[in-house]
Backbone as ProteinMPNN parsed JSONL, in Angstrom:
{"seq_chain_A": "RVVGGGGVGPGQARREVRCPKEMVGRVIGRGGETVKGLQATTGARIQIDQTSTPCVVTITGNPRCVEAAARAVADVVRGGSTAAYST", "coords_chain_A": {"N_chain_A": [[-3.802, 11.117, -8.445], [-2.254, 11.171, -5.477], [-1.885, 9.338, -2.564], [-0.992, 9.837, 0.617], [2.554, 10.464, 1.694], [5.932, 11.503, 1.869], [9.493, 10.796, 2.358], [12.455, 8.762, 1.894], [14.562, 7.94, 4.374], [17.8, 7.467, 5.964], [18.744, 4.021, 6.466], [16.169, 3.309, 5.85], [13.634, 1.631, 3.883], [12.417, 1.113, 0.535], [9.732, 0.222, -1.536], [8.02, -0.761, -4.362], [4.839, -1.599, -5.453], [2.966, -2.89, -7.972], [-0.376, -2.153, -8.874], [-3.463, -2.986, -10.247], [-5.695, -0.664, -12.011], [-8.415, -1.285, -11.492], [-8.314, -2.524, -9.049], [-7.306, -0.805, -7.146], [-9.108, 0.615, -5.623], [-9.945, -1.382, -3.565], [-7.49, -1.451, -2.098], [-7.147, 1.179, -1.053], [-9.618, 1.42, 0.265], [-12.96, 2.259, 1.861], [-13.204, 5.554, 2.406], [-10.492, 5.662, 2.783], [-9.853, 3.674, 4.645], [-8.686, 1.205, 4.524], [-6.06, 1.491, 3.516], [-5.062, 3.065, 5.618], [-5.271, 1.232, 7.789], [-3.632, -0.709, 6.897], [-1.204, 0.564, 6.929], [-1.037, 1.124, 9.781], [-1.172, -1.502, 10.854], [1.044, -2.499, 9.765], [3.276, -0.773, 10.039], [4.568, 0.623, 8.133], [4.796, 3.157, 5.74], [2.496, 4.149, 3.27], [2.007, 4.926, -0.076], [-0.141, 5.903, -2.719], [-0.15, 6.065, -6.235], [-2.33, 7.039, -8.373], [-2.251, 7.948, -11.009], [-0.793, 6.64, -12.803], [-0.859, 3.809, -15.003], [-0.321, 0.399, -14.688], [-1.692, 1.342, -11.393], [0.772, 2.73, -9.07], [1.937, 1.596, -5.937], [3.721, 2.779, -3.517], [5.743, 1.908, -0.904], [7.377, 2.652, 2.11], [9.701, 2.828, 4.765], [10.865, 1.158, 7.75], [12.747, -1.608, 6.881], [11.709, -4.294, 7.558], [9.107, -3.675, 8.018], [8.291, -2.561, 5.569], [8.597, -4.9, 3.959], [6.65, -6.486, 5.101], [4.323, -4.968, 4.645], [4.371, -4.846, 1.812], [3.722, -7.482, 1.228], [1.187, -7.676, 2.295], [-0.283, -5.688, 0.936], [0.148, -6.841, -1.735], [-1.458, -9.168, -1.345], [-4.075, -8.094, -0.853], [-4.477, -6.942, -3.455], [-4.491, -9.249, -4.885], [-6.937, -10.123, -4.32], [-7.468, -10.784, -1.624], [-8.738, -10.885, 1.737], [-9.775, -7.709, 3.236], [-10.582, -7.33, 5.798], [-8.96, -7.481, 8.05], [-7.627, -5.126, 8.142], [-9.461, -3.098, 8.141], [-11.178, -0.547, 9.867]], "CA_chain_A": [[-3.905, 11.46, -7.065], [-1.279, 10.539, -4.657], [-2.39, 9.229, -1.213], [0.253, 9.621, 1.617], [3.517, 11.285, 1.308], [7.164, 11.181, 2.766], [10.582, 10.343, 1.676], [13.139, 7.586, 2.45], [15.764, 8.347, 5.152], [18.921, 6.534, 6.223], [18.173, 2.888, 7.166], [14.86, 3.09, 5.424], [13.577, 0.769, 2.63], [11.399, 1.563, -0.397], [9.321, -0.783, -2.501], [6.939, -0.358, -5.333], [3.915, -2.725, -5.889], [2.039, -2.532, -9.014], [-1.875, -2.378, -8.611], [-4.395, -2.729, -11.469], [-6.658, 0.293, -11.705], [-9.663, -1.907, -10.943], [-8.202, -2.988, -7.711], [-6.928, 0.23, -6.341], [-10.237, 0.957, -4.579], [-9.718, -2.146, -2.515], [-6.33, -1.162, -1.397], [-7.475, 2.328, -0.408], [-10.713, 1.166, 1.173], [-13.874, 3.399, 1.992], [-12.605, 6.717, 3.211], [-9.051, 5.353, 3.047], [-9.751, 2.938, 6.013], [-7.946, 0.089, 4.429], [-4.763, 1.87, 3.454], [-4.852, 3.57, 6.992], [-5.252, -0.028, 8.346], [-2.294, -1.488, 6.492], [-0.097, 1.468, 7.582], [-1.066, 0.784, 11.401], [-0.757, -2.872, 11.125], [2.61, -2.943, 9.321], [4.227, 0.352, 10.541], [5.095, 1.232, 6.915], [4.145, 4.412, 5.04], [1.974, 3.685, 1.929], [1.559, 6.021, -0.983], [-0.603, 5.247, -3.979], [-0.119, 6.973, -7.376], [-3.366, 6.605, -9.258], [-2.184, 8.628, -12.219], [-0.202, 5.736, -13.741], [-1.499, 2.451, -15.34], [-1.232, 0.27, -13.527], [-1.344, 2.328, -10.267], [1.957, 2.277, -8.288], [1.862, 1.679, -4.44], [4.982, 2.888, -2.814], [5.819, 1.572, 0.535], [8.601, 3.049, 2.636], [9.871, 2.625, 6.153], [11.684, 0.18, 8.276], [12.772, -2.656, 5.927], [10.836, -5.287, 7.953], [7.76, -3.106, 7.883], [8.069, -2.468, 4.21], [8.295, -6.251, 3.552], [5.158, -6.963, 5.661], [3.384, -4.154, 3.85], [4.327, -5.264, 0.481], [3.004, -8.733, 1.219], [-0.13, -7.372, 2.672], [-0.833, -5.037, -0.389], [-0.079, -7.768, -2.819], [-2.505, -10.038, -0.962], [-5.322, -7.321, -1.053], [-4.565, -6.777, -4.801], [-5.061, -10.488, -5.422], [-8.374, -10.358, -3.87], [-7.615, -11.267, -0.233], [-9.654, -9.985, 2.54], [-9.301, -6.408, 3.862], [-11.236, -7.212, 7.036], [-8.01, -7.317, 9.029], [-7.082, -3.775, 7.975], [-10.542, -2.197, 8.198], [-11.473, -0.118, 11.336]], "C_chain_A": [[-2.902, 10.678, -6.294], [-1.763, 10.47, -3.208], [-1.164, 9.004, -0.361], [1.23, 10.659, 1.293], [4.808, 10.864, 2.267], [8.262, 10.64, 1.839], [11.274, 9.157, 2.419], [14.405, 8.145, 3.111], [16.775, 7.238, 5.393], [18.172, 5.183, 7.084], [16.711, 2.425, 6.815], [14.743, 2.22, 4.184], [12.412, 1.386, 1.795], [11.087, 0.349, -1.3], [8.169, -0.335, -3.228], [6.15, -1.694, -5.644], [2.986, -2.285, -7.056], [0.51, -3.066, -8.678], [-2.751, -2.084, -9.822], [-5.397, -1.638, -11.058], [-7.914, -0.192, -11.011], [-9.58, -2.471, -9.544], [-7.783, -1.968, -6.65], [-7.849, 0.694, -5.209], [-10.097, -0.01, -3.376], [-8.61, -1.969, -1.615], [-6.498, 0.033, -0.535], [-8.646, 2.011, 0.715], [-11.568, 2.392, 1.29], [-13.248, 4.377, 2.878], [-11.285, 6.516, 3.531], [-8.941, 4.43, 4.21], [-8.729, 1.779, 5.754], [-6.484, 0.345, 4.243], [-4.177, 2.491, 4.842], [-4.571, 2.384, 7.847], [-3.834, -0.756, 8.097], [-1.174, -0.671, 6.993], [0.01, 1.088, 9.195], [-0.614, -0.515, 11.635], [0.708, -3.188, 10.867], [3.641, -2.001, 9.781], [4.985, 0.956, 9.416], [4.223, 2.273, 6.388], [3.718, 3.892, 3.66], [1.513, 4.856, 1.173], [0.989, 5.395, -2.269], [-0.853, 6.318, -5.058], [-1.233, 6.33, -8.252], [-3.328, 7.258, -10.607], [-1.519, 7.754, -13.283], [-0.994, 4.421, -14.011], [-0.518, 1.378, -15.441], [-0.725, 1.191, -12.405], [-0.141, 1.723, -9.534], [1.649, 2.467, -6.84], [3.235, 1.679, -3.97], [5.028, 2.794, -1.37], [7.281, 2.019, 1.011], [8.471, 2.907, 4.169], [10.976, 1.687, 6.488], [11.555, -1.032, 7.418], [11.903, -3.95, 6.243], [9.382, -4.95, 7.782], [7.378, -3.007, 6.39], [7.84, -3.752, 3.629], [6.896, -6.732, 3.828], [4.1, -6.291, 4.924], [3.141, -4.548, 2.555], [3.562, -6.589, 0.352], [1.485, -8.456, 1.368], [-0.895, -6.701, 1.45], [-0.957, -5.998, -1.42], [-1.229, -8.734, -2.574], [-3.896, -9.467, -1.275], [-5.538, -7.31, -2.657], [-5.032, -8.027, -5.513], [-6.448, -10.9, -4.983], [-8.617, -10.926, -2.443], [-8.45, -10.399, 0.605], [-9.041, -8.744, 3.058], [-9.78, -6.351, 5.304], [-10.175, -6.855, 8.169], [-7.509, -5.823, 9.107], [-8.097, -2.703, 8.145], [-10.894, -1.758, 9.693], [-12.892, -0.404, 11.6]], "O_chain_A": [[-2.78, 9.481, -6.553], [-2.041, 11.532, -2.65], [-0.39, 8.078, -0.601], [0.871, 11.666, 0.684], [4.728, 10.073, 3.208], [8.017, 10.125, 0.748], [10.761, 8.636, 3.409], [15.228, 8.765, 2.437], [16.513, 6.106, 4.987], [17.352, 5.249, 7.999], [16.149, 1.449, 7.312], [15.737, 2.09, 3.47], [11.554, 2.089, 2.329], [11.958, -0.4, -1.744], [7.376, 0.449, -2.707], [6.722, -2.715, -6.027], [2.296, -1.273, -6.93], [0.272, -4.209, -8.287], [-2.725, -0.968, -10.34], [-5.899, -1.645, -9.934], [-8.403, 0.425, -10.064], [-10.58, -2.84, -8.929], [-7.882, -2.211, -5.447], [-7.463, 1.073, -4.103], [-10.123, 0.468, -2.242], [-8.724, -2.298, -0.434], [-6.067, 0.004, 0.618], [-8.527, 2.348, 1.893], [-11.121, 3.477, 0.921], [-12.809, 4.062, 3.985], [-10.824, 7.117, 4.501], [-7.85, 4.423, 4.782], [-7.988, 1.412, 6.666], [-5.674, -0.446, 4.726], [-2.981, 2.413, 5.12], [-3.64, 2.486, 8.646], [-3.116, -1.253, 8.964], [-0.204, -1.252, 7.48], [1.084, 0.799, 9.722], [0.237, -0.739, 12.496], [1.421, -3.928, 11.544], [4.805, -2.381, 9.912], [5.932, 1.712, 9.635], [3.009, 2.252, 6.586], [4.514, 3.261, 2.965], [0.745, 5.685, 1.661], [1.577, 4.47, -2.829], [-1.597, 7.282, -4.878], [-1.072, 5.232, -8.785], [-4.312, 7.144, -11.337], [-1.625, 8.026, -14.479], [-1.777, 4.034, -13.144], [0.216, 1.473, -16.425], [0.388, 1.716, -12.413], [0.003, 0.51, -9.375], [1.091, 3.516, -6.519], [3.895, 0.641, -4.014], [4.379, 3.57, -0.669], [8.262, 1.747, 0.32], [7.389, 2.872, 4.756], [11.885, 1.429, 5.699], [10.441, -1.505, 7.193], [11.429, -4.608, 5.317], [8.547, -5.793, 7.454], [6.254, -3.341, 6.015], [6.932, -3.838, 2.802], [6.143, -7.255, 3.006], [3.081, -6.892, 4.585], [2.004, -4.632, 2.091], [2.806, -6.754, -0.606], [0.659, -8.977, 0.619], [-1.976, -7.13, 1.047], [-2.025, -6.086, -2.026], [-1.924, -9.092, -3.525], [-4.763, -10.137, -1.835], [-6.631, -7.627, -3.127], [-5.773, -8.002, -6.496], [-6.965, -11.965, -5.321], [-9.683, -11.433, -2.092], [-8.827, -9.294, 0.216], [-7.836, -8.73, 3.309], [-9.425, -5.404, 6.005], [-10.45, -6.071, 9.078], [-7.011, -5.406, 10.152], [-7.745, -1.531, 8.281], [-10.881, -2.581, 10.608], [-13.378, -0.152, 12.703]]}, "name": "protein", "num_of_chains": 1, "seq": "RVVGGGGVGPGQARREVRCPKEMVGRVIGRGGETVKGLQATTGARIQIDQTSTPCVVTITGNPRCVEAAARAVADVVRGGSTAAYST"}
């Protein structure tokens, strides 16, 4: 299952972050609230491919936004708090 969508246009960046299967639920959050919060907070678009092992989180958008989102996703994957991204 892929959550999100969209391509990369001119001036846009793309980054992939690996996410262990057992942590993907933390990144998505209940009803998708964490991934939606990550997108709202960072301004980047986040897609999660759960068909691969490990899962692949693809982040696209403005290069600064992509960098911020990649750091935030990596932090959540490492077990960091999701409170700042939950509604």
